[in-house]
GROMACS .gro file of C-alpha atoms in nm:
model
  137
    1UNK     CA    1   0.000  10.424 -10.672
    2UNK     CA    2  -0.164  10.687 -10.969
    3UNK     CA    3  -0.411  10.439 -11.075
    4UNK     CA    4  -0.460  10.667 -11.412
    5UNK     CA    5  -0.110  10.613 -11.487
    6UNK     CA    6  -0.196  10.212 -11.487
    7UNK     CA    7  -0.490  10.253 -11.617
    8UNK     CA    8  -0.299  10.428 -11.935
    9UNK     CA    9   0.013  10.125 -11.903
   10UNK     CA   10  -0.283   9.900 -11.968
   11UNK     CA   11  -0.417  10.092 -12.278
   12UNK     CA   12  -0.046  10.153 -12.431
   13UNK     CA   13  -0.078   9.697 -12.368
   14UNK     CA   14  -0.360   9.594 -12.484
   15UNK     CA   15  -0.230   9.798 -12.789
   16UNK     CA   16   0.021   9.587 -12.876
   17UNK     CA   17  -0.153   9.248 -12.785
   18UNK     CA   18  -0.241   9.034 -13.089
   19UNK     CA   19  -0.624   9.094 -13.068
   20UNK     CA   20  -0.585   9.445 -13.087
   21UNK     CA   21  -0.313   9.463 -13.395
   22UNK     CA   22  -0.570   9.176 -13.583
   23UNK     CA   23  -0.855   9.476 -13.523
   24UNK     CA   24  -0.720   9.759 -13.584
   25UNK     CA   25  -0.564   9.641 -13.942
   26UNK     CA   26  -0.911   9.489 -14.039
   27UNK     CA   27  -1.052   9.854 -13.952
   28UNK     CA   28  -0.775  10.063 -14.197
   29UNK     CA   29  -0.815   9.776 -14.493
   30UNK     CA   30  -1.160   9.825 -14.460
   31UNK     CA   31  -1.170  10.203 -14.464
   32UNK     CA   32  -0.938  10.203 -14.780
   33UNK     CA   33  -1.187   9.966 -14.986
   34UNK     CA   34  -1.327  10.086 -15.264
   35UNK     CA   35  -1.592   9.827 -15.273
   36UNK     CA   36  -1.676   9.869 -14.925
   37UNK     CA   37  -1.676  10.235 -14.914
   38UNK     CA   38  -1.895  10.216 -15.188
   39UNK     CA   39  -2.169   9.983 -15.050
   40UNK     CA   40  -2.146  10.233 -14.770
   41UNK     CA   41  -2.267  10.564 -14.978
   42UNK     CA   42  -2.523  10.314 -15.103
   43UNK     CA   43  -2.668  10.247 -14.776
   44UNK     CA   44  -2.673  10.634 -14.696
   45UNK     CA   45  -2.838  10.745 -14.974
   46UNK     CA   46  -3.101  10.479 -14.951
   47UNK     CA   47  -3.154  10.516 -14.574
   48UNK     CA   48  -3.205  10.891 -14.636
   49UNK     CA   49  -3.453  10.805 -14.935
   50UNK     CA   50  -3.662  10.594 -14.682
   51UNK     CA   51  -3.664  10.863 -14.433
   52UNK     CA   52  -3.754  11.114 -14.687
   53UNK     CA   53  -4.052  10.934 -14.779
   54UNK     CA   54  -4.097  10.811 -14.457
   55UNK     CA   55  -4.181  11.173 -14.342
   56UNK     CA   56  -4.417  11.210 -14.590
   57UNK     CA   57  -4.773  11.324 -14.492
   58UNK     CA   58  -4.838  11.015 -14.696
   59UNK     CA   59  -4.573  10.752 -14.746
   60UNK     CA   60  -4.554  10.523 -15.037
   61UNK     CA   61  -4.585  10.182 -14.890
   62UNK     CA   62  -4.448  10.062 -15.236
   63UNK     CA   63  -4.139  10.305 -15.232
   64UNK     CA   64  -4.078  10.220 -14.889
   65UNK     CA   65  -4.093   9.840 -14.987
   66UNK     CA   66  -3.835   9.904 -15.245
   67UNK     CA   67  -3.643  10.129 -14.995
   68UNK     CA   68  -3.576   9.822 -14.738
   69UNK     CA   69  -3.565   9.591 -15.013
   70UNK     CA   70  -3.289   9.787 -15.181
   71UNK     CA   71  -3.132   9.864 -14.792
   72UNK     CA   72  -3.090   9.462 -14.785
   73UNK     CA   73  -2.958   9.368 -15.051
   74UNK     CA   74  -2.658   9.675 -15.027
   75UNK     CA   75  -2.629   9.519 -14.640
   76UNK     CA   76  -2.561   9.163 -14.739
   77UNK     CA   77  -2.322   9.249 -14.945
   78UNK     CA   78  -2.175   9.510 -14.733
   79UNK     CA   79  -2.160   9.223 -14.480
   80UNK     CA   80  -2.055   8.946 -14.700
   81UNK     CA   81  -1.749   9.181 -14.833
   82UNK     CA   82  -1.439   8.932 -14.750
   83UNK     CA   83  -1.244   9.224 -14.556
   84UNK     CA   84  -1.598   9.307 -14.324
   85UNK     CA   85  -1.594   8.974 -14.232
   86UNK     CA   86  -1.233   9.004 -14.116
   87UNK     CA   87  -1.332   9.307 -13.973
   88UNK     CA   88  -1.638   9.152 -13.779
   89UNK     CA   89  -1.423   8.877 -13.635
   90UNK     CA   90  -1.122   9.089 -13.494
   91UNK     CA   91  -1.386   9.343 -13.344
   92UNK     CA   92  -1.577   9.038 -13.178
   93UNK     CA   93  -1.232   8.943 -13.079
   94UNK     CA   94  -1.107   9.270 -12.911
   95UNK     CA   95  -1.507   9.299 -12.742
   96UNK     CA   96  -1.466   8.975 -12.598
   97UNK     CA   97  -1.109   9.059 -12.453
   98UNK     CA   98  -1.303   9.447 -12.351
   99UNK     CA   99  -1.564   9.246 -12.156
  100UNK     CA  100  -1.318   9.021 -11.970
  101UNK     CA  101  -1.085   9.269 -11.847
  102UNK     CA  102  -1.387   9.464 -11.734
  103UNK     CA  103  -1.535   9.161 -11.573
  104UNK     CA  104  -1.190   9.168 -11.356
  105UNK     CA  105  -1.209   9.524 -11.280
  106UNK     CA  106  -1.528   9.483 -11.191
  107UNK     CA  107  -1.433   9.187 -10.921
  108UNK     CA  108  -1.139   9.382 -10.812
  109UNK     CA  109  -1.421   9.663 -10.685
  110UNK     CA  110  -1.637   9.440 -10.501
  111UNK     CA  111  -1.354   9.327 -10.299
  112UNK     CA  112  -1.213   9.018 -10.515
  113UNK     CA  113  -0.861   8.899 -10.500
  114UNK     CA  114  -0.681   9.091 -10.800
  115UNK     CA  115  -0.445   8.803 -10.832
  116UNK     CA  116  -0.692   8.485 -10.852
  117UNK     CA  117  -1.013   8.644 -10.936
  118UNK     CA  118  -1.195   8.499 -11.243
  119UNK     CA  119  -1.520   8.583 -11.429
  120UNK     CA  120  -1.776   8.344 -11.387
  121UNK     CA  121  -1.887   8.176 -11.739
  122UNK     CA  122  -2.197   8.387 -11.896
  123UNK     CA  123  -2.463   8.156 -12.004
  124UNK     CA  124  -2.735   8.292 -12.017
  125UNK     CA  125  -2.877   8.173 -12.376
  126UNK     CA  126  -2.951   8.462 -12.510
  127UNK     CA  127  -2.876   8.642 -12.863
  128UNK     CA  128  -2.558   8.730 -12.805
  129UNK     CA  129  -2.502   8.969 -13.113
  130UNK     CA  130  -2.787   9.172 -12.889
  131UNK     CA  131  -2.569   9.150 -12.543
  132UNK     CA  132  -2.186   9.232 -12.443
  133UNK     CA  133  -2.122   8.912 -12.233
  134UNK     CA  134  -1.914   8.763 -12.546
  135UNK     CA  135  -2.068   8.370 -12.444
  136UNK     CA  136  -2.092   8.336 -12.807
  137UNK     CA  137  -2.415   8.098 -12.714
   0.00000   0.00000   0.00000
């Protein structure tokens, strides 16, 4: 058994499961919108005015006030852009199916039945936009 060649069945799969079809549209309508594309030079150039005059010998507080003002207001509405929202939700979608089939594989190496092995429920109560487990907690 060429466990590559499974390994690569299972990519050419989960490419044509739902999740991955939901994420992979959201990430083309996103990269042809003009809006969002925008909002997207905006956050460069301001980033790389805050690190310019963050590398000052002496940085303006002031223009770095302004900076990460300015940086927040282009990422809230980067983030509250209809089609990144879409975007967010497939992609937390296609993570959470990631982390599950990894949890398997992961089983399946320690020994576990293939057949009947499950992933125990994460619950951990953390953040979990700061962790993988996809507990949504």
């Amino acid at each position: 058994m060429d466990v590559i060649k499974l390994t690569r069945e299972l990519g050419a799969a989960i490419q044509q499961d739902e999740r991955y079809l939901a994420f992979a549209k959201a990430r083309e309508d996103n990269e042809k919108d003009p809006e969002l594309l925008d909002l997207m030079g905006q956050i460069q150039l301001v980033q790389m005015n805050y690190q310019r005059e963050a590398s000052q010998e002496n940085p303006d507080s002031e223009k770095m006030a302004e900076y990460e003002r300015q940086f927040n207001a282009v990422y809230d509405k980067f983030m509250g852009n209809e089609k990144m929202k879409a975007y967010e939700e497939a992609r937390k979608e296609i993570d959470g199916m990631m982390n599950y089939i990894m949890q398997i594989l992961g089983l399946c190496v320690n020994g576990a039945d293939p057949a009947t092995c499950e992933p125990e429920e994460h619950n951990c109560g953390c953040d979990c936009e700061s962790c993988s487990s996809d507990c949504h907690h």
